[in-house]
Amino acid sequence: MEPLPEDGERDWAEPGVYTVSPGIHRIPLPLPQDALRAVNVYVVTDGTRLVLVDSGWALESARERLSRGLKALGADLGDIDEFLITHVHRDHYTLAVELRREFGGKLGLGKLEEPSLTRSGDPDRFPMEAQVGLLERCGAGPVVEELARAFGGVRHTEAHLWEQPDEWLTSGKRAIVPGREFDVVHTPGHTAGHVVFVDDEAGLVFSGDHVLPHITPSIGFQPVPAELPLRDYLDSLRLVRGMPDRRMLPAHGPVTDSVHARVDALLEHHRDRLEVMGAEITADVTTAYEVALRLGWTRRQRKLGEMDPFNQMLAVLETGSHLDLLVAQGKLTATETDGVRHYAS
């Protein structure tokens, strides 16, 4: 395997090593039965030091592909000096934990991911426990039942994949390899502690899941939910929009020339979604679940019941986050009855 130029002509998820910029290479790693198809891991090196931005899911297939990619760059898994992780989701964090245990290397993660990371490794908790509570508040009993059939009854058994990092990252500059530094920028919304990494000199932003080229990131899917995750997300988009435009290196999808163009599209999408969801609230449609049932989802405008339980959950929670923001903006009101939140215009 030889490194190839990042020319945009290939399928972004095609296995290989792609040189994005001098000293920066992209290695797409596989995901299991996931519509996201792959996760991009970025190798930053000057030949004396090697840093990974995100690490992949702790799967043998991902580990093998990462190993092959590093070998193409004249390195191996034991040469990784540091892992810088954009957020604590499994497909970004867990392979770093596994490799650190085996080979060493430092691991850095955004400071505000600490509550969710701690909850993820708690053996007394069930997966998606917090999301079930939010779904019940959304009036989405049928989705809770679907999730229970798909995932219920299994406690966390992988606490070893959710170990604490060596460093909690906060906003500011940090040296990466000799002659290169990144700005760490806190961008909450997708998760509470999400960060992006900005390379000013090279004109690059490692956007993680904050800004993706072809899909809208899920909002607030984390074990410890935020109060208004959509508000946080939109504020973080505006923060990135207020910076100089840069080439975007996302976690899922191809490298893209302008982060500003995609941020503008995402802001417009959520403005439209807020308007559409708010307009659905009537005397007969009062819960987030009822609104979600009336909308189309994904680029193919699929109905809620046509999706798998996990994506139904994300859709209902996204609806709830939009309606809650409309309440915070004074455009809707909300009351709770028997644990279910009802909205009114």
C-alpha atoms as one frame of an Amber mdcrd trajectory, in Angstrom:
protein
   0.000   0.000   0.000   1.306   3.441  -0.969  -0.055   6.808   0.173  -2.235
   8.411  -2.502  -3.047  12.088  -3.009  -6.374  13.298  -1.628  -7.858  14.208
  -5.003 -11.587  13.720  -4.392 -11.959  11.279  -7.275 -12.293   8.114  -5.176
 -15.033   6.965  -2.832 -13.983   8.567   0.450 -14.492   5.292   2.381 -12.274
   3.236   0.066  -9.472   1.614   2.123  -6.126   3.321   1.757  -3.893   6.143
   2.949  -4.554   9.586   1.496  -2.208  12.556   1.830  -4.312  15.615   2.648
  -1.448  18.052   3.166   2.290  17.707   3.835   2.579  15.698   7.062  -1.175
  14.950   7.298  -2.723  11.716   6.043  -6.277  10.316   6.161  -6.978   6.626
   6.850 -10.675   5.592   6.646 -11.451   2.762   9.071 -14.455   0.404   8.880
 -17.571   0.619  11.024 -19.816  -2.392  11.778 -23.146  -2.342   9.926 -23.223
   1.423  10.145 -24.786   3.810   7.653 -21.832   6.121   8.254 -19.720   3.531
   6.372 -16.339   4.540   7.808 -14.597   6.885  10.219 -11.643   8.986   9.125
  -8.538   8.840  11.285  -5.940  11.513  10.559  -2.217  10.900  10.996  -0.119
  13.983  11.771   3.635  13.403  11.650   6.953  15.086  10.955   8.935  11.844
  10.885   9.981  12.122  14.546   6.582  12.244  16.250   3.198  10.768  15.274
  -0.228  11.955  16.454  -3.679  10.567  15.575  -6.768  12.751  15.396  -9.534
  10.309  16.358  -8.788   6.605  16.498 -11.700   4.463  15.324 -13.873   1.780
  16.895 -12.117  -0.947  18.898 -12.632  -3.648  16.268 -10.074  -6.069  14.885
 -10.899  -4.964  11.331 -10.273  -1.304  12.204  -7.060  -2.127  14.041  -5.749
  -4.138  11.081  -6.551  -1.395   8.586  -4.946   1.251  10.776  -1.847  -0.921
  11.123  -1.595  -1.331   7.346  -2.043   2.383   6.835   0.678   3.264   9.307
   3.046   0.768   7.700   2.540   2.580   4.396   3.836   5.667   6.193   6.830
   3.806   7.636   5.332   3.457  11.118   3.352   0.974  13.203   0.832   0.975
  16.034   3.529   1.267  18.682   4.799   4.523  17.157   1.701   6.556  18.050
   2.793   9.222  20.541  -0.589  10.832  21.156  -4.288  10.423  20.393  -6.355
  13.609  20.135 -10.046  12.682  20.185 -12.790  15.029  18.989 -15.483  13.441
  21.172 -16.296  10.391  23.234 -18.445   8.351  20.862 -17.385   4.749  20.416
 -16.230   5.079  16.807 -13.775   7.829  17.765 -12.502   6.941  21.240 -12.351
   3.236  21.949  -9.547   2.058  19.669  -7.298   4.702  21.240  -7.957   3.223
  24.685  -7.137  -0.272  23.457  -3.920   0.798  21.710  -2.780   2.939  24.646
  -3.140  -0.036  26.966  -1.022  -2.188  24.681   1.595   0.241  23.374   1.452
   3.417  25.448   0.926   6.896  24.065  -1.013   9.788  25.566  -4.749  10.285
  25.092  -6.481  13.672  25.082 -10.248  14.321  25.176 -12.404  17.426  25.670
 -12.899  18.268  29.336 -16.694  18.440  29.154 -16.861  14.818  27.967 -15.937
  13.653  31.478 -19.502  13.049  32.800 -20.537  11.050  29.730 -17.294   9.067
  29.655 -17.716   8.126  33.312 -21.333   7.095  32.715 -20.369   5.049  29.615
 -18.109   2.810  31.676 -20.514   2.312  34.585 -21.358  -1.429  34.744 -24.611
  -0.672  36.573 -25.976   1.335  33.655 -27.767   0.107  30.568 -26.790   1.338
  27.100 -28.917   4.328  26.036 -30.479   4.559  29.490 -30.617   8.354  29.318
 -32.073   8.267  25.819 -34.896   5.991  26.961 -35.854   8.573  29.571 -35.824
  11.329  26.968 -37.915   9.231  24.581 -40.507   8.678  27.286 -40.674  12.428
  27.822 -41.181  12.793  24.051 -44.174  10.428  24.246 -42.336   7.858  22.128
 -43.407   4.658  23.884 -43.351   2.589  20.660 -39.727   3.587  20.002 -38.780
   2.633  23.562 -40.331  -0.785  22.955 -38.388  -1.186  19.690 -35.148  -0.235
  21.432 -35.843  -2.692  24.231 -36.259  -5.484  21.703 -33.055  -4.509  19.929
 -30.797  -3.585  22.852 -32.632  -4.182  26.119 -31.424  -6.153  29.093 -27.717
  -5.822  28.380 -25.628  -3.915  30.887 -22.346  -2.257  29.971 -19.721  -5.007
  29.720 -16.930  -2.995  28.115 -15.810  -0.650  30.880 -12.225  -1.266  29.771
 -12.965   0.650  26.553 -14.081   3.753  28.455 -10.997   4.439  30.545 -10.127
   8.030  31.417  -7.791  10.042  29.157  -4.353  11.240  30.182  -5.349  14.839
  29.545  -8.611  16.762  29.516  -8.433  19.188  26.600  -9.527  22.803  26.922
  -9.592  25.552  24.318  -6.214  26.989  23.346  -3.073  26.346  21.348  -1.005
  23.189  21.733   2.106  21.838  20.036   1.386  18.718  17.972   4.642  17.798
  16.233   7.773  19.938  15.831   6.871  22.934  13.692   3.091  22.436  13.910
   0.505  23.557  16.442  -3.262  23.255  16.629  -5.910  25.442  18.182  -8.273
  23.340  20.282 -11.783  24.819  19.930 -14.694  23.669  22.110 -17.745  23.034
  19.887 -20.553  21.545  22.028 -23.767  20.257  20.474 -23.116  16.858  18.917
 -21.778  16.062  22.388 -21.159  18.392  25.317 -17.372  18.180  25.128 -16.835
  17.980  21.374 -13.738  19.816  20.139 -12.351  20.622  16.713  -8.676  21.116
  15.934  -7.571  24.053  13.775  -4.255  24.148  11.918  -3.997  27.832  11.017
  -0.771  27.598   9.063  -2.043  24.798   6.816  -5.565  26.258   6.595  -7.240
  23.108   7.934  -9.929  22.279  10.479 -10.343  18.735  11.812 -14.096  18.981
  12.293 -14.887  15.611  13.900 -18.660  15.134  13.854 -19.386  18.831  14.388
 -19.495  19.620  10.666 -19.985  16.751   8.207 -20.102  17.213   4.417 -23.164
  15.152   3.500 -25.247  14.497   6.627 -26.534  16.497   9.582 -24.866  15.339
  12.812 -27.057  13.949  15.569 -27.620  16.373  18.425 -26.844  15.568  22.043
 -26.596  11.767  21.779 -24.663  11.165  24.995 -25.114   9.350  28.321 -25.462
  12.642  30.229 -27.781  14.838  28.137 -27.347  18.599  27.848 -30.224  20.948
  28.644 -30.503  22.540  25.182 -28.120  20.682  22.872 -29.458  22.272  19.677
 -28.831  25.761  21.043 -25.278  24.680  21.875 -24.829  23.179  18.421 -26.050
  26.241  16.537 -23.846  28.501  18.668 -20.878  26.250  17.850 -21.664  26.393
  14.133 -21.695  30.187  14.322 -18.387  30.089  16.183 -16.783  28.145  13.327
 -18.455  30.432  10.774 -16.849  33.412  12.491 -13.361  32.003  11.962 -11.448
  32.231   8.663 -12.658  29.723   6.091 -10.604  26.550   5.961 -10.413  23.180
   4.292 -12.528  20.728   6.307 -11.231  17.326   7.423 -14.373  15.560   8.730
 -14.726  12.299  10.630 -17.229  10.912   8.113 -17.181  11.841   4.446 -14.677
  13.371   2.046 -12.274  16.206   2.720 -14.058  19.400   1.632 -12.615  22.722
   0.467 -14.813  25.116   2.499 -16.055  24.584   6.042 -18.005  27.858   5.752
 -20.125  26.576   2.875 -21.166  23.511   4.833 -21.809  25.489   8.028 -24.100
  27.815   6.070 -26.028  24.819   4.729 -26.389  23.310   8.206 -27.592  26.590
   9.709 -30.174  26.906   6.933 -31.280  23.294   7.452 -31.920  23.839  11.141
 -33.709  27.159  10.527 -36.029  25.341   8.141 -36.453  22.425  10.529 -37.357
  24.730  13.415 -40.013  26.403  11.275 -41.467  23.126   9.995 -41.534  21.434
  13.397 -43.040  24.439  15.118 -45.794  24.596  12.502 -46.735  20.962  13.175
 -47.815  21.733  16.746 -51.619  21.875  16.885 -54.345  20.906  19.311 -54.061
  17.338  17.991 -50.261  17.145  17.667 -48.565  18.062  20.935 -45.573  15.738
  21.518 -42.184  15.384  19.852 -43.063  11.833  18.834 -46.261  12.949  17.105
 -44.327  15.614  15.214 -41.592  13.152  14.220 -44.220  10.793  12.796 -45.431
  13.523  10.445 -42.028  14.427   9.005 -39.680  12.921   6.437 -36.225  11.802
   7.524 -32.901  11.413   5.725 -32.325  12.676   2.205 -34.844  10.105   0.995
 -37.574  11.542   3.230 -38.274   8.210   4.897 -41.085   7.964   7.417 -40.179
   7.308  11.032 -41.492   3.737  11.052 -39.382   2.858   8.013 -36.153   3.351
   9.946 -34.380   1.019  12.365 -34.936   1.567  16.121 -31.634   3.399  16.646
 -32.348   5.951  13.930 -35.955   6.308  15.073 -34.546   7.249  18.460 -32.210
   9.851  16.934 -35.068  11.334  14.898 -37.413  11.680  17.875 -34.692  13.170
  20.071 -33.758  15.612  17.313 -37.400  16.653  17.116 -37.498  17.164  20.868
 -34.341  19.287  20.775 -35.872  21.554  18.120 -39.152  21.942  19.992 -37.323
  22.634  23.260 -35.320  25.383  21.563 -38.550  26.914  20.265 -39.803  26.950
  23.864 -36.597  28.647  25.017 -37.078  31.229  22.243 -40.626  31.931  23.440
 -42.231  30.597  20.249 -43.883  27.604  21.935 -44.949  26.717  25.459 -44.575
  23.345  27.145 -46.185  21.462  30.016 -45.592  17.959  31.347 -48.314  15.451
  32.168 -47.465  11.982  33.483 -43.861  12.427  32.398 -44.707  13.391  28.808
 -43.919  16.857  27.501 -46.712  18.547  25.538 -46.133  21.632  23.397 -48.528
  24.383  22.386 -48.223  27.344  20.051
